[in-house]
Coordinates of C-alpha atoms in Angstrom, one line a residue:
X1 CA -43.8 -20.4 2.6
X2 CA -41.6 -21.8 5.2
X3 CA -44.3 -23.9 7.1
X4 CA -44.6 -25.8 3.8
X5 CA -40.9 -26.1 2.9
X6 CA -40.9 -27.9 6.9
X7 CA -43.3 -30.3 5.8
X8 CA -42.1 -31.0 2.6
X9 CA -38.9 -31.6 4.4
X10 CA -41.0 -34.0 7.1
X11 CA -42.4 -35.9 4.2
X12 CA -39.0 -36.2 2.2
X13 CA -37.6 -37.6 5.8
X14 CA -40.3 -40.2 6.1
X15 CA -39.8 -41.6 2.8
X16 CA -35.9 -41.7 3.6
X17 CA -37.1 -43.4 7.0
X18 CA -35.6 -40.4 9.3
X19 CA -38.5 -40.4 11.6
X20 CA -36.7 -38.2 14.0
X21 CA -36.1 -35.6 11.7
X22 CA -39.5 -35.8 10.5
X23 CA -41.0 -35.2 13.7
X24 CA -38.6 -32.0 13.8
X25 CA -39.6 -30.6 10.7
X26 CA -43.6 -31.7 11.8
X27 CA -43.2 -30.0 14.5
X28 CA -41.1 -26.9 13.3
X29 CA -44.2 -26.8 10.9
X30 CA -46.9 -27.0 13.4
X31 CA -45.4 -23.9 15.8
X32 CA -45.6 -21.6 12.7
X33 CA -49.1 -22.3 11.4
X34 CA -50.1 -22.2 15.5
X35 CA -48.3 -18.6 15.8
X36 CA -49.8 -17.1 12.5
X37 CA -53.4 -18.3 12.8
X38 CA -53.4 -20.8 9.9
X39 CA -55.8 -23.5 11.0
X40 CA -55.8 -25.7 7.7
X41 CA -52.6 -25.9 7.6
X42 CA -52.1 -26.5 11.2
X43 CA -54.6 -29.4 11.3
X44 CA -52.8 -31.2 8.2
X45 CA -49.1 -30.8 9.6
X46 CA -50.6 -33.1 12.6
X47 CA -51.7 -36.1 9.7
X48 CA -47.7 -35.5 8.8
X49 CA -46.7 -36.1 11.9
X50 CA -49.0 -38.9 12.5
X51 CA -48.0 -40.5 9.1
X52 CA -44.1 -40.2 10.6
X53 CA -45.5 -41.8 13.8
X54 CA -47.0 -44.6 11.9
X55 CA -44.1 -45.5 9.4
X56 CA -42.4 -45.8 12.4
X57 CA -44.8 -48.2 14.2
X58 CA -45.8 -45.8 17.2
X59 CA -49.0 -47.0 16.5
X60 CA -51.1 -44.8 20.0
X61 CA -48.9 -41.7 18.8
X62 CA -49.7 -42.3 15.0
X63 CA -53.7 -42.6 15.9
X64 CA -53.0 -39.3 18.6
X65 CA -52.0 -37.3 16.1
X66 CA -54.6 -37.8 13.6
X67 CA -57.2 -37.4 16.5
X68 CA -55.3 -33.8 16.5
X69 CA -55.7 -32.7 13.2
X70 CA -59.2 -34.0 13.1
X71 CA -60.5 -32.2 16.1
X72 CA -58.4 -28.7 14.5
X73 CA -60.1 -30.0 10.7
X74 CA -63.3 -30.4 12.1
X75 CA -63.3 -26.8 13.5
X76 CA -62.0 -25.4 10.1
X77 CA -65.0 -27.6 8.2
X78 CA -62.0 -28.6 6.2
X79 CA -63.7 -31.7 4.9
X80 CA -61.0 -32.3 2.3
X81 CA -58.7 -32.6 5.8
X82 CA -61.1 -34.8 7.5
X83 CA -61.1 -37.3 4.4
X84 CA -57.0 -37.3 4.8
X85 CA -57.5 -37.9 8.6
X86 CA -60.1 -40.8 8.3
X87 CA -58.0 -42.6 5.4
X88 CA -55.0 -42.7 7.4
X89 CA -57.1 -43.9 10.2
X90 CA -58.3 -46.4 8.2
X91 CA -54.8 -47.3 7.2
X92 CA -53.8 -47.9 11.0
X93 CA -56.1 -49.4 11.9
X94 CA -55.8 -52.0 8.4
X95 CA -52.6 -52.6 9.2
X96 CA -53.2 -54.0 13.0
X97 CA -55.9 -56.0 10.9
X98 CA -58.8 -54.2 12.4
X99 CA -60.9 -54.4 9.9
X100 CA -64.2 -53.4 10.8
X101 CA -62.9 -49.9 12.2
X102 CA -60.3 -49.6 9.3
X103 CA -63.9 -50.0 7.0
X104 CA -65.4 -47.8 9.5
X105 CA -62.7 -44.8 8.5
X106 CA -62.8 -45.7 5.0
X107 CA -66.4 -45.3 4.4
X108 CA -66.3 -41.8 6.5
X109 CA -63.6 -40.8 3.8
X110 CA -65.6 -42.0 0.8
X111 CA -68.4 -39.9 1.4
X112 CA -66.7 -37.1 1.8
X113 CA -64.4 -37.7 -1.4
X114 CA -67.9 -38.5 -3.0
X115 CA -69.2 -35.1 -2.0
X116 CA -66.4 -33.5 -3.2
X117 CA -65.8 -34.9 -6.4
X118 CA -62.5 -36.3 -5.8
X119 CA -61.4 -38.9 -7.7
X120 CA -58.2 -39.8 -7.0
X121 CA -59.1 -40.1 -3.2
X122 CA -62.3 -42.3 -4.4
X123 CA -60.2 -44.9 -6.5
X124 CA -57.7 -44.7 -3.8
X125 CA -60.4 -45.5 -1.0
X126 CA -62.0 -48.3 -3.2
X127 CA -58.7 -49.9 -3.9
X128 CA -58.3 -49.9 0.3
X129 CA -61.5 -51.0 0.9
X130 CA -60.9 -54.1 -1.6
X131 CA -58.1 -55.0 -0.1
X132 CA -59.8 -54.9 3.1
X133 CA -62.4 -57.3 2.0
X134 CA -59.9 -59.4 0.2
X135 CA -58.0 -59.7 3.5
X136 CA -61.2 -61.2 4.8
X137 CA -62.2 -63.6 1.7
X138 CA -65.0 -61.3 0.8
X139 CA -63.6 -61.8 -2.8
X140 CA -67.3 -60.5 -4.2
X141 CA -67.1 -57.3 -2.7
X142 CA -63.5 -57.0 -3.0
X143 CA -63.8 -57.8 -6.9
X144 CA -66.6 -54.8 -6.7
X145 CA -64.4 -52.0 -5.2
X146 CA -61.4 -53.2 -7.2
X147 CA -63.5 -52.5 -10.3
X148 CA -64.9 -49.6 -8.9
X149 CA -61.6 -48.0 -8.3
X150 CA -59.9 -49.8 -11.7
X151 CA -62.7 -47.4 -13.4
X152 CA -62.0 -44.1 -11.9
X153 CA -57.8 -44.8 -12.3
X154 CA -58.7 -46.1 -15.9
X155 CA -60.7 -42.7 -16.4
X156 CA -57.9 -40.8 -15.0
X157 CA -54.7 -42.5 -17.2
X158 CA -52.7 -43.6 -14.1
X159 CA -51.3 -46.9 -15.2
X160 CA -49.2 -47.4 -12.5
X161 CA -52.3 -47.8 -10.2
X162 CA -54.2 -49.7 -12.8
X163 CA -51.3 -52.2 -13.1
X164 CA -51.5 -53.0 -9.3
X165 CA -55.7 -53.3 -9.3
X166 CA -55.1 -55.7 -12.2
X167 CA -52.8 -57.9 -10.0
X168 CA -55.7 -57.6 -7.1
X169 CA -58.0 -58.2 -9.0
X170 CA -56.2 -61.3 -10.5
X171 CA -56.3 -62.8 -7.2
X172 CA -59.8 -62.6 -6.7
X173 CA -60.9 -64.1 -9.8

């Protein structure tokens, strides 16, 4: 309902980079699913708001908030959640080029998208990781998650995605 409609608003102002009014509508969202009870929901609105944090380079507020919605996740065993939490860890801390904790997050997401069967999230998290490893001149292993993840997106049909592995992977070989 109406908690959804705010973050669907939050995400629509992050992509139109109104961080401000992002926040709002994170945090208009957040109040509701505290007051009724609805923990899932509650714990995700926080990787919304982190994402809004993070788009806006408040890195320490970006990583606060996924701490947030992990410690709420991790209470709900809403592993789905958790794998959304570490994957956007990972993504912080790629960008400030820590690699070995952004691999850190990105391996605690894999297994959980492993366990869960979720593909999208697995191709997603292999394309990060090679990228990762690509950044480092580990071109073997970032050659074997690009393949890994050009599998799953080829398995899938999304040719958009498989375009962009195809120019990764161009640069590795």
């Amino acid at each position: 309902g109406t908690g959804l409609a705010y973050e669907k608003m939050a995400i629509s102002a992050i992509i139109s980079q109104q961080y401000d009014s992002a926040l709002f509508y994170c945090n208009k969202a957040i109040a509701l699913y505290k007051h009724l009870g609805m923990t899932n929901e509650y714990g995700e609105a926080f990787i919304t708001k982190g994402i809004a944090y993070a788009n806006s380079f408040n890195i320490q507020q970006a990583s606060k908030q996924y701490f947030r919605a992990r410690k709420v996740l991790m209470k709900s065993a809403n592993e789905t959640g958790l794998a959304k939490v570490y994957a956007n860890l990972a993504n912080l801390h790629q960008k400030q080029d820590q690699y070995d904790s952004a691999l850190f997050y990105h391996h605690k997401a894999l297994l959980i998208n492993q366990r869960k069967g979720l593909q999208m999230n697995l191709a997603i998290n292999y394309s990060n990781i090679g990228v990762i490893h690509f950044s480092q001149s580990n071109n073997a292993d970032a050659l074997k998650y690009f393949t890994l993840s050009h599998e799953i997106f080829n398995k899938l049909g999304i040719k958009r995605n498989l375009n962009i592995l195809n120019i990764n992977m161009g640069k590795v070989l």
